[in-house]
Backbone as a chain_set.jsonl record, in Angstrom:
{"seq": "XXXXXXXXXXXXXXXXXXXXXXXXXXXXXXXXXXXXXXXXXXXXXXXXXXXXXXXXXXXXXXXXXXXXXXXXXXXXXXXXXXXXXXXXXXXXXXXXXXXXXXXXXXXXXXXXXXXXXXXXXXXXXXXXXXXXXXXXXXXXXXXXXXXXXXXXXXXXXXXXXXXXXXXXXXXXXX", "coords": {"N": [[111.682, 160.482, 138.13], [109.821, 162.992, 139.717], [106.883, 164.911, 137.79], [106.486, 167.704, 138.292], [109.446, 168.541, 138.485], [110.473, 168.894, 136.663], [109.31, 171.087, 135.466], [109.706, 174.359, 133.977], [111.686, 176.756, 135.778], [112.766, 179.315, 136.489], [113.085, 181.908, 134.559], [115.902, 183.898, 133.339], [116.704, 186.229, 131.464], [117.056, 188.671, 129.094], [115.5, 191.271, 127.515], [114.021, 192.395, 124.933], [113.713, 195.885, 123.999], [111.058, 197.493, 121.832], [108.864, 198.898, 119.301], [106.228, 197.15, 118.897], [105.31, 194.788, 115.857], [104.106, 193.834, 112.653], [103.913, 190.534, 111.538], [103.839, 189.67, 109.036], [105.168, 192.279, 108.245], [107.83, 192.344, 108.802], [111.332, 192.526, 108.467], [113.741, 191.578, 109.007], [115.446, 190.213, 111.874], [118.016, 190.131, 113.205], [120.752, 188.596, 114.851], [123.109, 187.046, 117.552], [124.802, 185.243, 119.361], [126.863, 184.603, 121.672], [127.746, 181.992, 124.258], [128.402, 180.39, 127.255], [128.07, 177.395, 129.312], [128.684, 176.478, 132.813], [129.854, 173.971, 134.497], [127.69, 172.086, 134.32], [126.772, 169.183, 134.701], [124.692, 167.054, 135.901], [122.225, 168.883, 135.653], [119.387, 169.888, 134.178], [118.695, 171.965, 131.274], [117.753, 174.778, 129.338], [118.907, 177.019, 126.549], [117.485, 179.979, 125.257], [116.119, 181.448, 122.314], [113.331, 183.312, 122.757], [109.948, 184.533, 121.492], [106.945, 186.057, 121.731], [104.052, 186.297, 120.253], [100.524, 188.473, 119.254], [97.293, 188.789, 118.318], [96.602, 191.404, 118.775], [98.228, 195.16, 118.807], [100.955, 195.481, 121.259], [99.936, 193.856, 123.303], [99.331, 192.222, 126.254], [98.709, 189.634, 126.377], [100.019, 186.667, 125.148], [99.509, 184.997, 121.952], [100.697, 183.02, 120.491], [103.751, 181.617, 120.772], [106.759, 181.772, 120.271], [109.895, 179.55, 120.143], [113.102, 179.027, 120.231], [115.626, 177.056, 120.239], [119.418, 176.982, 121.214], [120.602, 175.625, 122.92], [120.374, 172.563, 124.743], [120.014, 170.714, 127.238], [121.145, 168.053, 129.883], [118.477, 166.569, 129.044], [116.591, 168.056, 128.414], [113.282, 169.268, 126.701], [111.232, 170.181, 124.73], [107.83, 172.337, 125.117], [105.369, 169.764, 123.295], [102.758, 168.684, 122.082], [102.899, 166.191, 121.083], [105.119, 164.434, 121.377], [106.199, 164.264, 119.64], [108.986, 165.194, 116.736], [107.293, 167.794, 114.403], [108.302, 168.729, 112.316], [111.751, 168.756, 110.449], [113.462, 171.338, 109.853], [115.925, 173.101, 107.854], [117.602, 176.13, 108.926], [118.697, 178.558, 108.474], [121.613, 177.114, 108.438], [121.524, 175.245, 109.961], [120.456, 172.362, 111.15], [117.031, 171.669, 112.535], [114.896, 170.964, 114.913], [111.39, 170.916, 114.678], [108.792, 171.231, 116.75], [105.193, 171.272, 118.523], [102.868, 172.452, 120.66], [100.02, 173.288, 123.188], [100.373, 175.682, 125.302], [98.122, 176.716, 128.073], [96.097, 179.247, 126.789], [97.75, 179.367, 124.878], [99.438, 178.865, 121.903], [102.448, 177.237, 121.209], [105.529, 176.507, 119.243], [108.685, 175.184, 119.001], [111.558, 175.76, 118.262], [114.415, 173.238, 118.101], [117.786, 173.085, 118.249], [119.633, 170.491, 116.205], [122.154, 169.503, 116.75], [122.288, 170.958, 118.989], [124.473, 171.619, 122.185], [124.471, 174.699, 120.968], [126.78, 177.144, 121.01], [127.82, 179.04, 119.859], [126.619, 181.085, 117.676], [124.959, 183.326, 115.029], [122.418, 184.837, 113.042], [119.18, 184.783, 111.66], [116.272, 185.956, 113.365], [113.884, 185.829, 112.164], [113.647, 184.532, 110.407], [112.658, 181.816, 110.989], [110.075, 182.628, 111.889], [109.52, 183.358, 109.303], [109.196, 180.805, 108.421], [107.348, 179.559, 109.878], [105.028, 180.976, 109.668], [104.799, 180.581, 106.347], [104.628, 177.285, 106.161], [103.35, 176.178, 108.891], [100.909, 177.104, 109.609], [101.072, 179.767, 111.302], [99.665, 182.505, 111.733], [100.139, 185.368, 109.487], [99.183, 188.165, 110.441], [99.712, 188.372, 113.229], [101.189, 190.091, 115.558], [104.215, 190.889, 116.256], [105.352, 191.087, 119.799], [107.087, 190.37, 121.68], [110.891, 190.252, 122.43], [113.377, 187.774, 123.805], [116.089, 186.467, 125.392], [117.632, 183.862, 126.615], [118.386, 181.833, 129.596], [116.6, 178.635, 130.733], [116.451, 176.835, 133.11], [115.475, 173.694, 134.826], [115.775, 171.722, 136.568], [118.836, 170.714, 138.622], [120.555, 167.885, 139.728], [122.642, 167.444, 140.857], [123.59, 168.81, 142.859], [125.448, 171.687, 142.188], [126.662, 174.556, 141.452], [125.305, 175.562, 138.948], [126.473, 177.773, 135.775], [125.688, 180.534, 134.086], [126.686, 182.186, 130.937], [126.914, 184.851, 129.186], [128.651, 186.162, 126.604], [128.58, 187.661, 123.893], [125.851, 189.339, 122.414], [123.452, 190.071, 120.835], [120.433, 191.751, 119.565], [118.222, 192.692, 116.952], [115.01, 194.205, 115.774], [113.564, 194.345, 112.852]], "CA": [[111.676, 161.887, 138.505], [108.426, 163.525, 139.25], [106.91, 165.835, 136.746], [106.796, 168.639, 138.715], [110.839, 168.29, 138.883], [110.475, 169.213, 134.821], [108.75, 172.39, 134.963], [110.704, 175.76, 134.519], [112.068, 176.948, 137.405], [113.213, 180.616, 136.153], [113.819, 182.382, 132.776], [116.582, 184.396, 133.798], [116.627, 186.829, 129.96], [117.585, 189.89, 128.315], [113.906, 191.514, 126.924], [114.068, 193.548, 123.741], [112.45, 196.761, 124.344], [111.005, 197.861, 120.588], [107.435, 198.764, 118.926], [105.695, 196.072, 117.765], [105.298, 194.675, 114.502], [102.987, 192.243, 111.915], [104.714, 189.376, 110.974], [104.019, 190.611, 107.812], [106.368, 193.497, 108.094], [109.43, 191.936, 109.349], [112.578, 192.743, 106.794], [114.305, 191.333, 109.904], [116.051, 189.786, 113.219], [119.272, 189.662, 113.279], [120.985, 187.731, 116.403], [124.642, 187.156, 117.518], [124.633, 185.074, 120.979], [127.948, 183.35, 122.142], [127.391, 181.885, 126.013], [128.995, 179.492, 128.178], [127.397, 176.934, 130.31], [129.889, 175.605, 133.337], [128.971, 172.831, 136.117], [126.205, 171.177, 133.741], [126.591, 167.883, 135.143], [122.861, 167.069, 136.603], [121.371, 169.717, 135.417], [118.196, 170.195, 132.846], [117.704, 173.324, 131.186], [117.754, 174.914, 127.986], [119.258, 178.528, 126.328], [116.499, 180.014, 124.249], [115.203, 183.023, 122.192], [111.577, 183.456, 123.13], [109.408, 185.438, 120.842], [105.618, 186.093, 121.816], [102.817, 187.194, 119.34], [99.348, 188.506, 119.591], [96.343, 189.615, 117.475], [96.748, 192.804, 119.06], [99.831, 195.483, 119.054], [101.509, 195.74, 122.779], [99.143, 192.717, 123.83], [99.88, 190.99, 127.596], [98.64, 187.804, 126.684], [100.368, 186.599, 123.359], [98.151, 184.033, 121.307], [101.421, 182.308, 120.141], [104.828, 181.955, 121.378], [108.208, 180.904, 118.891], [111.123, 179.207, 120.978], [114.282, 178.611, 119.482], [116.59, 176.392, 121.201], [120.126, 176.582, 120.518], [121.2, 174.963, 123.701], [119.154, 171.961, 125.434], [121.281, 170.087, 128.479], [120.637, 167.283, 130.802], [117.48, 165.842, 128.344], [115.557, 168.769, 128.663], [112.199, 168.943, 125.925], [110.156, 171.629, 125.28], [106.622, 171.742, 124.951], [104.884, 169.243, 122.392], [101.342, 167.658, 121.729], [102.635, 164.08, 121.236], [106.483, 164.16, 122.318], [107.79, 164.391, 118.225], [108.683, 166.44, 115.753], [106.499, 167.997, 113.526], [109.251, 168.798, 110.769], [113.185, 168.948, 110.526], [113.711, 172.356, 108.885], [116.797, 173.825, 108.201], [117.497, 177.505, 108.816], [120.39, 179.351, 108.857], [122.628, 176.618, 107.958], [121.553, 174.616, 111.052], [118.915, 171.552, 111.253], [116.531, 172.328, 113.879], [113.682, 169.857, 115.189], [110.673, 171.429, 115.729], [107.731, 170.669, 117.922], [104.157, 171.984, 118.182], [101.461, 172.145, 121.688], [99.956, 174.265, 124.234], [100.371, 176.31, 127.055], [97.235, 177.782, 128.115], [95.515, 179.341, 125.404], [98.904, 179.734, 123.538], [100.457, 177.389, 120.753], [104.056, 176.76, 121.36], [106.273, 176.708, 118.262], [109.458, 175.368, 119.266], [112.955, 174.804, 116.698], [115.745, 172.846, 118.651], [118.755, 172.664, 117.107], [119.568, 169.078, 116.191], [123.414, 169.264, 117.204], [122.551, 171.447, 120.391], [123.965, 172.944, 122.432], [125.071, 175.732, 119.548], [127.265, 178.334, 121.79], [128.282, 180.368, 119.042], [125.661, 181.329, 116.538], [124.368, 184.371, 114.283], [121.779, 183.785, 112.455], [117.967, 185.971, 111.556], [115.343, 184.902, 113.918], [112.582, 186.538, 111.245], [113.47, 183.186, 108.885], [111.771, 180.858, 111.86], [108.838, 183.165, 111.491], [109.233, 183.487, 107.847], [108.682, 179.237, 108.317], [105.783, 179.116, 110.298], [103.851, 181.382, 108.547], [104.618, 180.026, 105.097], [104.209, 176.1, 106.801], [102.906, 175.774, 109.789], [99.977, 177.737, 109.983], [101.201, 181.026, 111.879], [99.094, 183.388, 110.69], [101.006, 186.305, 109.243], [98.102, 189.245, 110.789], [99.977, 188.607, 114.551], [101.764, 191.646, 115.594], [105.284, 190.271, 117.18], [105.192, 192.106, 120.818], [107.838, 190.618, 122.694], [111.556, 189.301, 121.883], [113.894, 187.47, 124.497], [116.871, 185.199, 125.4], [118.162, 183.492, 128.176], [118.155, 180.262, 130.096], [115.418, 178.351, 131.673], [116.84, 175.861, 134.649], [114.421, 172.678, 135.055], [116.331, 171.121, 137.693], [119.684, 170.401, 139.472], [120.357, 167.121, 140.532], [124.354, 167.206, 141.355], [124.335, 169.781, 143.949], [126.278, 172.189, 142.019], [125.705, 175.489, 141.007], [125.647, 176.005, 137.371], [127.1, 179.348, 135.653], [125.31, 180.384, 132.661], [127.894, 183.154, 130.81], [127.021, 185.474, 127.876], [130.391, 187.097, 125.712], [128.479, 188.464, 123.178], [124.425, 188.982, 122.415], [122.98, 191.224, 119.972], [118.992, 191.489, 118.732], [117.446, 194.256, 116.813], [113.576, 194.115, 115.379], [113.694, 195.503, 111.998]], "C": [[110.229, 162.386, 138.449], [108.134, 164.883, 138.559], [107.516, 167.082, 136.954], [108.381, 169.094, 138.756], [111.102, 168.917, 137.354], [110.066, 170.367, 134.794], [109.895, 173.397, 135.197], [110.699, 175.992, 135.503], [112.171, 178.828, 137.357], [112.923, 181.154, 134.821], [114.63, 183.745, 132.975], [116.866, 184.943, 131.776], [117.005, 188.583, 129.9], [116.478, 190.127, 127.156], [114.071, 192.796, 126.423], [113.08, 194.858, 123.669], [112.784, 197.618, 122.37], [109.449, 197.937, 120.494], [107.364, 197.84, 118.207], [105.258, 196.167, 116.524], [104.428, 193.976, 113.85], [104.239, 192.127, 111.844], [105.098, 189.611, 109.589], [104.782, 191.972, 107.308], [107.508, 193.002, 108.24], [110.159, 192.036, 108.324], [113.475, 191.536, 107.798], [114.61, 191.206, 111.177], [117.082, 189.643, 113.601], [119.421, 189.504, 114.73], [122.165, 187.34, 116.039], [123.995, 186.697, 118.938], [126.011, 184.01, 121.055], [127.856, 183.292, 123.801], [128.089, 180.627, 126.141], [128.156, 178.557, 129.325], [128.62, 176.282, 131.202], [129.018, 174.731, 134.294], [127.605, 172.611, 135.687], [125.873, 169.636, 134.193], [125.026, 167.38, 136.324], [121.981, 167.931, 136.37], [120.499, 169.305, 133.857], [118.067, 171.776, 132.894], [118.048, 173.503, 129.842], [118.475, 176.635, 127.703], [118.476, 178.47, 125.355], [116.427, 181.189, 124.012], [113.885, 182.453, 122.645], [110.732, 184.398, 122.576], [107.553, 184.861, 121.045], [104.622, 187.191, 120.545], [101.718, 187.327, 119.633], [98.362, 189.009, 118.744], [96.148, 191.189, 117.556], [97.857, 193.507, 119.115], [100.288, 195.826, 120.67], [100.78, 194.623, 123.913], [100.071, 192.138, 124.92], [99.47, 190.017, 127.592], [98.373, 187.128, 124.862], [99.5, 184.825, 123.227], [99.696, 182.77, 120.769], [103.138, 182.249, 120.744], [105.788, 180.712, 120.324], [108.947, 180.511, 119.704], [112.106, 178.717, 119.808], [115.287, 178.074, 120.523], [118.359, 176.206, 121.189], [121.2, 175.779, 121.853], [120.205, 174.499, 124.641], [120.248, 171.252, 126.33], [120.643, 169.313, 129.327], [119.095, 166.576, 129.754], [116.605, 167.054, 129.098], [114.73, 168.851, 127.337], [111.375, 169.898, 126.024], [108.355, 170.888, 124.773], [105.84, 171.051, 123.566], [103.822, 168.491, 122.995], [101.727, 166.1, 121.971], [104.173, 163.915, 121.668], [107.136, 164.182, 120.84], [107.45, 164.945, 117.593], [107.772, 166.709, 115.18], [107.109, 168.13, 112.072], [110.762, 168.737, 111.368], [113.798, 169.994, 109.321], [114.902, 172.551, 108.882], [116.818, 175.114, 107.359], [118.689, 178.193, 109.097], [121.652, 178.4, 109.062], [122.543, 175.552, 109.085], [120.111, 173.68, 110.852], [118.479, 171.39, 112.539], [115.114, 171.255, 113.898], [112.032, 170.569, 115.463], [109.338, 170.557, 116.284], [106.454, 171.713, 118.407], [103.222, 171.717, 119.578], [101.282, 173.348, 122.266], [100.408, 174.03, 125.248], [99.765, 177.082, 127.334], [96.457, 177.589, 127.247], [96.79, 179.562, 124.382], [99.243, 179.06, 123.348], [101.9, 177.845, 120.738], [104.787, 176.068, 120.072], [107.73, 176.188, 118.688], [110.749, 174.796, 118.617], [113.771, 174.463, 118.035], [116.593, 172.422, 117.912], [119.349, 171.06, 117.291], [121.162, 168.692, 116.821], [123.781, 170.313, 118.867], [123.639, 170.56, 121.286], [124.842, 173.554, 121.152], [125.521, 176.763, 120.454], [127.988, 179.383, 121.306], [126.918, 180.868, 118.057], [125.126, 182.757, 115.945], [123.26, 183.961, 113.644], [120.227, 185.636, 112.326], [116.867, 185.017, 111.867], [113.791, 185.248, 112.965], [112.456, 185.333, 110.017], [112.779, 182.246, 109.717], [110.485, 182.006, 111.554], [108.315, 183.073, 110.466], [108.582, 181.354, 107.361], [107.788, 179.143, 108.41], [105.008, 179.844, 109.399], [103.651, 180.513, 106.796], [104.18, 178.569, 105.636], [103.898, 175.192, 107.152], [101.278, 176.12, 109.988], [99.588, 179.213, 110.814], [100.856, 182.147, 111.305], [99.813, 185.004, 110.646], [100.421, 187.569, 109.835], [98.953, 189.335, 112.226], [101.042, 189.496, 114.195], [102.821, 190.738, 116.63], [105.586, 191.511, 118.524], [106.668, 191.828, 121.596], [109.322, 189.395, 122.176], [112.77, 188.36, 122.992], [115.019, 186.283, 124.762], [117.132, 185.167, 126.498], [118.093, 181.915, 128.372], [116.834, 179.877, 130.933], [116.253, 176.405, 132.171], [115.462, 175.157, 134.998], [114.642, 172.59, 136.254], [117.798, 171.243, 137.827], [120.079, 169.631, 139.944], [121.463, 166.698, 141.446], [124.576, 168.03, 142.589], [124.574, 171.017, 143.499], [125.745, 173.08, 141.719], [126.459, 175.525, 139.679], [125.976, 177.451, 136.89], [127.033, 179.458, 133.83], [126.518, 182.494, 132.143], [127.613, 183.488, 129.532], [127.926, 186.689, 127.537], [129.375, 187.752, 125.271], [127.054, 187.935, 122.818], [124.252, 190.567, 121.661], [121.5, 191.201, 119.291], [118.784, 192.771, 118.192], [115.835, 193.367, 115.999], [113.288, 195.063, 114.222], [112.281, 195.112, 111.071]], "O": [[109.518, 162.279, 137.45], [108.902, 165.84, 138.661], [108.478, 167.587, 136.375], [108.496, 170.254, 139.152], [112.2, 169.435, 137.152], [110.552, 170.95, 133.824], [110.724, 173.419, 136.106], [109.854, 175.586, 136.301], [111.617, 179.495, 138.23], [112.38, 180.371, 134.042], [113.975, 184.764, 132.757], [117.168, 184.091, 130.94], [117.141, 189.391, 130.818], [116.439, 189.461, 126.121], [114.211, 193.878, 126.993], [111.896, 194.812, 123.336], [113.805, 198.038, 121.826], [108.733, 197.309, 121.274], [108.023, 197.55, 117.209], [104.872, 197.214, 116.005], [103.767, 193.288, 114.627], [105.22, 192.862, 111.954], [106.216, 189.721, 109.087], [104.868, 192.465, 106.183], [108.336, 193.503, 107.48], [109.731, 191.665, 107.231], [113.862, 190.55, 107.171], [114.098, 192.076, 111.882], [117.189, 188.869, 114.551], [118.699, 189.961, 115.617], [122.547, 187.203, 114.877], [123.111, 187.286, 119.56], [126.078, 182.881, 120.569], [127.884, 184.296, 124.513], [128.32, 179.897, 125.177], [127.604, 179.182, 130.231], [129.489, 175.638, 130.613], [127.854, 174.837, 134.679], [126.592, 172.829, 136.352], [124.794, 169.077, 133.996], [124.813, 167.643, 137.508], [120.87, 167.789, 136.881], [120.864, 168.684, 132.859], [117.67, 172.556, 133.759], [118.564, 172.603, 129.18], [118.525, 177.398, 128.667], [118.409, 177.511, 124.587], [116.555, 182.068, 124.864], [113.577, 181.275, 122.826], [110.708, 185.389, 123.306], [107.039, 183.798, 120.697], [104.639, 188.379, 120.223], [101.346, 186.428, 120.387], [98.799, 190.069, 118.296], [95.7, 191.965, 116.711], [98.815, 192.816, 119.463], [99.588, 196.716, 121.152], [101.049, 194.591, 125.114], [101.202, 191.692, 124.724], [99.628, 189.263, 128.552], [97.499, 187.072, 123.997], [99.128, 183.961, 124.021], [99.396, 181.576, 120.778], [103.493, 183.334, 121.205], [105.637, 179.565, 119.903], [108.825, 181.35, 120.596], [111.826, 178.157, 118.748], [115.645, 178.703, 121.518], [118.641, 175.009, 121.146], [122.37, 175.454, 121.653], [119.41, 175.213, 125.252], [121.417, 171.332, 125.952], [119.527, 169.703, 129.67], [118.814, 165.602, 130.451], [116.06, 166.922, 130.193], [115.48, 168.44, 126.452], [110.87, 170.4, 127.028], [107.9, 169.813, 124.382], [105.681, 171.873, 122.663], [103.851, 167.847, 124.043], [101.219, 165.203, 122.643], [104.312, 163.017, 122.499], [108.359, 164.133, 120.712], [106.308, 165.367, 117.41], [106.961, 165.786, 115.259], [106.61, 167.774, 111.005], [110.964, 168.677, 112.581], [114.373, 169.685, 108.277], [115.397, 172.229, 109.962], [116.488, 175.391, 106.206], [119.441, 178.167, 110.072], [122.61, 178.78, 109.735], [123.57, 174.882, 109.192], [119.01, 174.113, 110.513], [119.18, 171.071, 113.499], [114.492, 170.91, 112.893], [111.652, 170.646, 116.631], [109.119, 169.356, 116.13], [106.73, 172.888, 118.648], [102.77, 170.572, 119.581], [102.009, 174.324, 122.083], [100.74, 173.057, 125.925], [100.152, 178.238, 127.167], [96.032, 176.521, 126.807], [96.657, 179.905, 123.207], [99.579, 178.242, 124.204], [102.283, 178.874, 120.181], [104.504, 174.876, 119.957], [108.317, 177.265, 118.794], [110.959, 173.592, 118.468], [113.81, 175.279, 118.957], [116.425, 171.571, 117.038], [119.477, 170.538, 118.399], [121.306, 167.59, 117.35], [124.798, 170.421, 119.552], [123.767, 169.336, 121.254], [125.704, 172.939, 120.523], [124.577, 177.465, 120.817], [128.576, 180.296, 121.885], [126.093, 180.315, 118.784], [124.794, 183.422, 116.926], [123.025, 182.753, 113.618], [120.29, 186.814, 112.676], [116.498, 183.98, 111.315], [112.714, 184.772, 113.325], [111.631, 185.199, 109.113], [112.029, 181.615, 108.973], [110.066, 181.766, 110.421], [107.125, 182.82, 110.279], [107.904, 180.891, 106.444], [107.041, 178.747, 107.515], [104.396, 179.338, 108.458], [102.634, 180.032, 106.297], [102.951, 178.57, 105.561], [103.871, 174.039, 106.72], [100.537, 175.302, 110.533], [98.474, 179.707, 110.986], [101.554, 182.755, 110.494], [99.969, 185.684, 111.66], [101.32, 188.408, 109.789], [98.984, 190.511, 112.59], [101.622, 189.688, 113.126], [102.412, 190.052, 117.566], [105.976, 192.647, 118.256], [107.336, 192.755, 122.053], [109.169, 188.248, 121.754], [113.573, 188.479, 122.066], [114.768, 185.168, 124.306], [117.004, 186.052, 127.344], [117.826, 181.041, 127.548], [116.184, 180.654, 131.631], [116.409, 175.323, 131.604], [114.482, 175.798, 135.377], [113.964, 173.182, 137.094], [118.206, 172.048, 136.989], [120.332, 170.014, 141.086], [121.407, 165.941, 142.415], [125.606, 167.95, 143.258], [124.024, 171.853, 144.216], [124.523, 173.036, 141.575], [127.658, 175.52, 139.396], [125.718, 178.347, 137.694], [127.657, 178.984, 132.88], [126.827, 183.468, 132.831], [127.92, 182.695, 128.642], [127.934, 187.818, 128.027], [128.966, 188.591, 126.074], [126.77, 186.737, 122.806], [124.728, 191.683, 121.874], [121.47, 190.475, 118.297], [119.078, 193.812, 118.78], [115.737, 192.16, 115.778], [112.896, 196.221, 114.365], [111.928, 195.843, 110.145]]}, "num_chains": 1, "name": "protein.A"}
């Protein structure tokens, strides 16, 4: 398959409108996402939160970006330096793989859950933060600007159209 065939295609999401925060403030994240994937057969893609940070507050070009994966499909892989983990944390009752590179000038952070896909889950996305910083090296001074979920569609290779389906989704930024 050529590379190009791997890169996102979309990020079809639901974008938390809230004032930003330090890292250092966070009490909390709470999250509630139950979704449905149908007609996965050939497909690559992933269901993800997406949380961007920046040295600045309301910043358009975040210095770090968190992914959380709780559904990966078809051998999809997010971005990493050497292709393996960096740790196997567990957070919220779930063991999650993560994985460390750029994109750009931004470092890519990303937990996948080890029994993906996870199509029920609750959980406080402020304890993956509360990781890196303690760590990884995520320095606690970034101001969290932007919070997001959804799917990101690699490829397609069956034909079919896939049918991504969210019951129930809940974020707040406390």
């Amino acid at each position: 398959m050529l590379a190009e065939t791997l890169n996102v295609k979309s990020y079809a999401n639901a974008n938390l409108k809230f004032t930003p925060k330090k890292l250092s403030a966070l009490t909390s994240i709470p999250t509630t996402l139950k979704y449905t994937y149908a007609n996965t057969a050939g497909m690559v893609a992933n269901v993800a939160y997406d949380l961007f940070t920046a040295s600045t507050s309301g910043s358009n070009t975040p210095e770090y970006e968190i992914m959380v994966w709780v559904g990966a499909y078809g051998g999809a892989g997010p971005i990493s330096s050497t292709g393996n983990t960096i740790a196997t944390p567990t957070i919220d009752g779930i063991s999650w793989k993560l994985y460390k590179g750029p994109n750009g000038q931004m470092t890519v952070f990303s937990f996948v859950a080890s029994n993906a896909p996870v199509t029920s889950w609750s959980g406080d996305l402020n304890n993956f933060v509360k990781y890196l910083t303690s760590s990884q090296g995520l320095p606690s001074g970034q101001y969290l600007n932007t919070v997001q979920t959804g799917t990101e569609p690699f490829v397609n290779n069956a034909g079919v159209t896939a049918k991504f389906t969210v019951t129930d989704y809940s974020v707040a930024v406390n």
